[in-house]
């Protein structure tokens, strides 16, 4: 067999150490918010953003995962009730974009336009940080011949599932 040529790894503008920092930023913040939330006298701002941060850090997927987890977090904290959540869910279904818009709707119910912006940002930021942090590692891993063959199969399987 011929050795497979490995192309030079292009730079993504983020070093591996920078990627590690980006990957790890959300977890200490999540731990701090969770500890503050369980201690009792939590500042109102932390109380408002805590459910969104938890969901943002722990959700890997889309709407089917976000909806029940966010509903449970928000109703348990008393931020909104199930009826208000259902109204928001119906609204975001009519809008283009991700289910993370539901965080903006729920944040607006508790904090107006500032709450909408803050809750949306708190829920989206952990995933963005983790994706950016993974880029320098992904750039190296994806040049591996075995990974390239696996990705070819995954792409074919995904295309088959979408066509089915």
XYZ file of N, CA and C in Angstrom:
492
model
N 0.841 -1.180 0.000
C 0.000 0.000 0.000
C 0.882 1.238 0.000
N 0.405 2.251 -0.693
C 1.136 3.512 -0.747
C 0.834 4.328 0.503
N 1.841 5.013 1.009
C 1.541 5.899 2.146
C 0.667 7.055 1.685
N -0.279 7.398 2.513
C -1.186 8.496 2.214
C -0.484 9.803 2.536
N -0.533 10.737 1.590
C 0.068 12.042 1.843
C -0.817 12.825 2.802
N -0.172 13.420 3.769
C -0.893 14.249 4.724
C -0.615 15.701 4.372
N -1.670 16.423 4.100
C -1.523 17.829 3.739
C -1.101 18.632 4.957
N -0.476 19.748 4.693
C -0.098 20.640 5.789
C -1.372 21.134 6.472
N -1.322 21.176 7.780
C -2.490 21.592 8.546
C -2.621 23.109 8.473
N -3.736 23.602 7.912
C -3.909 25.055 7.848
C -4.196 25.627 9.236
N -3.797 26.849 9.424
C -4.028 27.517 10.693
C -5.459 28.049 10.742
N -6.068 27.961 11.911
C -7.415 28.513 12.096
C -7.363 29.801 12.905
N -6.158 30.257 13.215
C -6.012 31.503 13.959
C -6.144 31.349 15.457
N -6.281 30.116 15.926
C -6.378 29.852 17.365
C -5.338 28.793 17.697
N -4.452 29.087 18.637
C -3.442 28.109 19.027
C -4.089 26.993 19.849
N -3.342 25.916 20.038
C -3.872 24.825 20.862
C -4.084 25.268 22.306
N -3.175 26.083 22.822
C -3.374 26.564 24.197
C -4.567 27.519 24.267
N -4.736 28.344 23.242
C -5.921 29.203 23.180
C -7.190 28.383 23.079
N -7.125 27.302 22.301
C -8.274 26.403 22.193
C -8.615 25.762 23.521
N -7.589 25.369 24.266
C -7.834 24.756 25.580
C -8.488 25.756 26.525
N -8.046 26.999 26.464
C -8.652 28.036 27.313
C -10.122 28.223 26.928
N -10.398 28.317 25.621
C -11.781 28.491 25.180
C -12.649 27.300 25.574
N -12.084 26.093 25.461
C -12.848 24.897 25.832
C -13.183 24.866 27.319
N -12.313 25.439 28.132
C -12.497 25.306 29.574
C -13.143 26.508 30.258
N -13.421 27.579 29.548
C -13.991 28.779 30.189
C -15.372 28.511 30.792
N -16.232 27.844 30.089
C -17.627 27.688 30.520
C -17.783 26.852 31.776
N -16.925 25.874 31.982
C -17.125 24.936 33.089
C -16.922 25.564 34.455
N -15.867 26.354 34.683
C -15.765 27.018 35.996
C -16.911 28.001 36.240
N -17.345 28.685 35.184
C -18.470 29.617 35.343
C -19.723 28.836 35.727
N -19.960 27.689 35.069
C -21.107 26.843 35.407
C -21.012 26.379 36.859
N -19.842 25.962 37.287
C -19.650 25.514 38.668
C -19.925 26.647 39.649
N -19.401 27.840 39.366
C -19.617 28.992 40.236
C -21.098 29.348 40.331
N -21.782 29.387 39.201
C -23.214 29.722 39.199
C -24.007 28.661 39.946
N -23.652 27.401 39.774
C -24.364 26.325 40.457
C -24.145 26.405 41.960
N -22.917 26.679 42.379
C -22.634 26.806 43.818
C -23.388 28.001 44.388
N -23.339 29.139 43.702
C -24.066 30.320 44.184
C -25.568 30.060 44.241
N -26.067 29.330 43.251
C -27.497 29.037 43.171
C -27.952 28.141 44.321
N -27.083 27.264 44.781
C -27.463 26.342 45.863
C -27.223 26.928 47.247
N -26.490 28.025 47.340
C -26.164 28.602 48.648
C -27.302 29.421 49.239
N -28.301 29.727 48.449
C -29.414 30.479 49.009
C -29.525 31.877 48.466
N -28.916 32.820 49.109
C -29.075 34.222 48.736
C -28.266 34.548 47.483
N -28.825 34.160 46.368
C -28.182 34.364 45.085
C -28.589 35.726 44.531
N -27.654 36.479 43.966
C -28.039 37.741 43.335
C -29.073 37.499 42.231
N -30.014 38.424 42.055
C -31.086 38.223 41.071
C -30.577 37.962 39.653
N -29.490 38.594 39.265
C -28.954 38.378 37.925
C -28.496 36.935 37.740
N -27.835 36.378 38.750
C -27.383 34.983 38.685
C -28.589 34.052 38.639
N -29.607 34.362 39.433
C -30.827 33.552 39.428
C -31.465 33.553 38.043
N -31.440 34.697 37.364
C -32.063 34.796 36.055
C -31.276 34.025 34.995
N -29.942 34.088 35.026
C -29.167 33.460 33.956
C -28.795 32.009 34.214
N -28.884 31.548 35.458
C -28.435 30.193 35.805
C -29.072 29.096 34.943
N -30.398 29.083 34.737
C -30.962 28.011 33.913
C -30.434 28.025 32.478
N -30.220 29.195 31.922
C -29.746 29.315 30.542
C -28.292 28.869 30.419
N -27.490 29.174 31.441
C -26.097 28.741 31.423
C -26.019 27.220 31.537
N -26.824 26.652 32.419
C -26.829 25.189 32.558
C -27.190 24.521 31.243
N -28.253 24.988 30.621
C -28.688 24.393 29.355
C -27.641 24.633 28.271
N -27.074 25.832 28.224
C -26.065 26.145 27.216
C -24.819 25.286 27.333
N -24.418 24.965 28.556
C -23.223 24.142 28.767
C -23.496 22.654 28.550
N -24.691 22.231 28.831
C -24.956 20.796 28.849
C -25.678 20.254 27.626
N -26.166 21.111 26.759
C -26.938 20.636 25.609
C -26.036 20.480 24.396
N -26.048 19.298 23.840
C -25.410 19.031 22.564
C -26.503 18.487 21.674
N -26.998 19.298 20.827
C -28.122 18.922 19.980
C -28.951 20.149 19.707
N -30.162 19.938 19.323
C -31.011 21.064 18.975
C -32.264 21.102 19.813
N -33.336 21.517 19.182
C -34.605 21.740 19.847
C -35.133 20.595 20.685
N -35.088 19.362 20.184
C -35.635 18.268 20.988
C -34.946 18.107 22.341
N -33.718 18.575 22.461
C -33.009 18.501 23.734
C -33.230 19.777 24.544
N -33.217 20.926 23.862
C -33.337 22.216 24.538
C -34.701 22.368 25.200
N -35.759 22.001 24.503
C -37.124 22.268 24.960
C -37.410 21.668 26.338
N -37.290 20.353 26.528
C -37.634 19.827 27.862
C -36.681 20.273 28.959
N -35.391 20.370 28.640
C -34.437 20.769 29.667
C -34.669 22.209 30.103
N -34.905 23.101 29.152
C -35.161 24.495 29.492
C -36.484 24.643 30.240
N -37.501 23.917 29.804
C -38.798 23.966 30.495
C -38.638 23.522 31.947
N -37.934 22.429 32.170
C -37.739 21.946 33.544
C -36.944 22.940 34.379
N -35.895 23.503 33.805
C -35.069 24.469 34.540
C -35.861 25.720 34.907
N -36.608 26.257 33.939
C -37.322 27.512 34.178
C -38.537 27.328 35.074
N -39.260 26.221 34.922
C -40.429 26.024 35.777
C -40.009 25.667 37.199
N -38.897 24.934 37.353
C -38.410 24.600 38.698
C -37.954 25.849 39.441
N -37.378 26.802 38.721
C -36.912 28.031 39.372
C -38.045 29.036 39.564
N -39.203 28.779 38.959
C -40.340 29.682 39.085
C -40.247 30.905 38.188
N -39.304 30.895 37.243
C -39.121 32.052 36.358
C -40.334 32.253 35.455
N -40.807 31.179 34.861
C -42.007 31.245 34.019
C -42.799 29.965 34.232
N -44.065 29.989 33.832
C -44.866 28.772 33.953
C -44.951 28.067 32.595
N -45.554 26.886 32.601
C -45.618 26.063 31.393
C -46.420 26.737 30.285
N -47.446 27.501 30.648
C -48.257 28.188 29.637
C -47.426 29.243 28.903
N -46.665 30.050 29.647
C -45.808 31.057 29.023
C -44.743 30.396 28.144
N -44.208 29.277 28.618
C -43.213 28.549 27.844
C -43.823 28.045 26.541
N -45.039 27.519 26.614
C -45.710 27.025 25.405
C -45.959 28.152 24.403
N -46.318 29.341 24.900
C -46.483 30.491 24.010
C -45.168 30.830 23.316
N -44.097 30.835 24.061
C -42.784 31.116 23.481
C -42.370 30.054 22.483
N -42.651 28.805 22.800
C -42.319 27.708 21.891
C -43.079 27.868 20.579
N -44.349 28.219 20.661
C -45.135 28.434 19.446
C -44.597 29.595 18.627
N -44.189 30.647 19.295
C -43.641 31.805 18.597
C -42.347 31.466 17.876
N -41.426 30.805 18.556
C -40.147 30.517 17.903
C -40.287 29.492 16.790
N -41.339 28.703 16.819
C -41.583 27.770 15.716
C -41.950 28.516 14.442
N -42.497 29.724 14.575
C -42.867 30.520 13.404
C -41.688 31.316 12.867
N -40.605 31.406 13.627
C -39.448 32.213 13.240
C -38.341 31.325 12.685
N -37.556 31.870 11.769
C -36.391 31.101 11.322
C -35.319 31.137 12.400
N -34.503 30.142 12.413
C -33.396 30.139 13.362
C -33.493 29.008 14.356
N -32.553 29.001 15.238
C -32.421 27.910 16.201
C -33.409 28.020 17.349
N -33.555 26.949 18.070
C -34.427 26.926 19.244
C -33.867 27.793 20.371
N -32.648 28.250 20.222
C -32.082 29.127 21.234
C -32.823 30.455 21.294
N -33.612 30.753 20.267
C -34.457 31.949 20.319
C -35.470 31.848 21.451
N -35.771 30.634 21.866
C -36.672 30.443 22.996
C -36.071 31.055 24.264
N -34.751 31.018 24.386
C -34.097 31.652 25.536
C -34.340 33.155 25.521
N -34.320 33.760 24.343
C -34.574 35.197 24.247
C -36.003 35.514 24.654
N -36.956 34.703 24.221
C -38.358 34.927 24.584
C -38.536 34.814 26.092
N -38.019 33.744 26.675
C -38.179 33.538 28.113
C -37.437 34.608 28.906
N -36.263 35.020 28.424
C -35.531 36.094 29.086
C -36.280 37.406 29.035
N -36.991 37.648 27.922
C -37.781 38.881 27.801
C -38.934 38.889 28.794
N -39.484 37.735 29.098
C -40.580 37.668 30.066
C -40.120 38.091 31.459
N -38.890 37.767 31.791
C -38.405 38.075 33.138
C -37.580 39.344 33.218
N -37.001 39.802 32.094
C -36.116 40.964 32.170
C -36.210 41.942 31.023
N -37.294 41.895 30.261
C -37.448 42.822 29.157
C -36.433 42.569 28.056
N -36.134 43.601 27.280
C -35.214 43.449 26.150
C -33.799 43.108 26.628
N -33.394 43.681 27.773
C -32.073 43.352 28.313
C -32.025 41.883 28.731
N -33.106 41.403 29.331
C -33.176 40.000 29.724
C -33.141 39.077 28.521
N -33.815 39.489 27.450
C -33.816 38.679 26.227
C -32.405 38.550 25.679
N -31.717 39.665 25.572
C -30.348 39.652 25.031
C -29.403 38.872 25.940
N -29.509 39.093 27.237
C -28.618 38.432 28.185
C -28.843 36.919 28.208
N -30.093 36.495 28.305
C -30.384 35.063 28.384
C -29.997 34.341 27.096
N -30.248 34.983 25.957
C -29.846 34.388 24.679
C -28.331 34.237 24.634
N -27.607 35.302 25.010
C -26.147 35.263 24.960
C -25.577 34.232 25.927
N -26.150 34.151 27.132
C -25.660 33.192 28.128
C -25.879 31.756 27.652
N -26.957 31.503 26.949
C -27.229 30.145 26.489
C -26.392 29.774 25.258
N -26.110 30.726 24.396
C -25.382 30.450 23.159
C -23.863 30.434 23.371
N -23.360 31.270 24.250
C -21.914 31.454 24.396
C -21.138 30.184 24.733
N -21.584 29.320 25.650
C -20.780 28.124 25.932
C -20.549 27.257 24.691
N -21.559 27.065 23.875
C -21.390 26.256 22.667
C -20.445 26.894 21.674
N -20.529 28.212 21.533
C -19.627 28.924 20.622
C -18.186 28.805 21.122
N -17.990 28.999 22.419
C -16.640 28.885 22.983
C -16.078 27.476 22.795
N -16.906 26.471 23.015
C -16.436 25.096 22.859
C -16.124 24.774 21.400
N -16.951 25.254 20.479
C -16.699 25.014 19.056
C -15.405 25.698 18.617
N -15.216 26.947 19.011
C -13.983 27.654 18.662
C -12.771 27.001 19.316
N -12.931 26.548 20.547
C -11.829 25.888 21.241
C -11.434 24.566 20.626
N -12.377 23.878 20.016
C -12.087 22.585 19.384
C -11.429 22.732 18.014
N -11.538 23.899 17.399
C -11.015 24.081 16.036
C -9.544 23.716 15.862
N -8.624 24.179 16.711
C -7.228 23.825 16.455
C -6.969 22.323 16.552
N -7.705 21.637 17.391
C -7.542 20.183 17.513
C -8.188 19.475 16.324
N -9.338 19.973 15.907
C -10.043 19.384 14.778
C -9.214 19.512 13.496
N -8.549 20.640 13.318
C -7.726 20.854 12.126
C -6.643 19.781 12.028
N -6.090 19.350 13.149
C -5.061 18.313 13.142
C -5.692 16.940 12.955
N -6.743 16.646 13.693
C -7.373 15.327 13.656
C -7.938 15.011 12.271
N -8.523 16.000 11.624
C -9.170 15.734 10.340
C -8.195 15.411 9.221
N -6.895 15.625 9.420
C -5.915 15.270 8.399
C -5.487 13.810 8.502
N -5.884 13.129 9.552
C -5.546 11.715 9.718
C -6.303 10.891 8.682
N -5.624 10.019 7.958
C -6.285 9.223 6.913
C -7.460 8.389 7.428
N -7.306 7.785 8.596
C -8.421 6.977 9.134
C -9.638 7.834 9.424
N -9.418 9.014 9.978
C -10.521 9.931 10.285
C -11.191 10.379 8.992
N -10.396 10.633 7.948
C -10.968 11.038 6.664
C -11.867 9.945 6.096
N -11.431 8.685 6.233
C -12.267 7.581 5.744
C -13.554 7.464 6.561
N -13.447 7.634 7.864
C -14.638 7.587 8.720
C -15.594 8.715 8.359
N -15.059 9.909 8.159
C -15.909 11.047 7.813
C -16.599 10.861 6.471
N -15.931 10.207 5.534
C -16.568 9.909 4.255
C -17.785 9.015 4.481
N -17.640 8.006 5.327
C -18.767 7.126 5.643
C -19.872 7.847 6.403
N -19.489 8.710 7.337
C -20.483 9.470 8.103
C -21.266 10.393 7.175
N -20.556 11.058 6.262
C -21.241 11.936 5.304
C -22.205 11.155 4.421
N -21.788 9.985 3.977
C -22.679 9.172 3.146
C -23.892 8.718 3.960
N -23.668 8.322 5.198
C -24.787 7.905 6.053
C -25.738 9.040 6.319
N -25.212 10.233 6.567
C -26.075 11.388 6.810
C -26.895 11.727 5.572
N -26.265 11.661 4.407
C -27.007 11.931 3.164
C -28.089 10.877 2.956
N -27.789 9.642 3.281
C -28.783 8.578 3.156
C -29.952 8.779 4.103
N -29.674 9.191 5.336
C -30.740 9.425 6.306
C -31.630 10.599 5.888
N -31.010 11.636 5.330
C -31.818 12.777 4.886
C -32.686 12.415 3.688
N -32.181 11.513 2.860
C -32.952 11.100 1.691
C -34.041 10.088 2.020
N -33.927 9.446 3.163
C -34.893 8.393 3.528
C -36.221 8.966 4.004
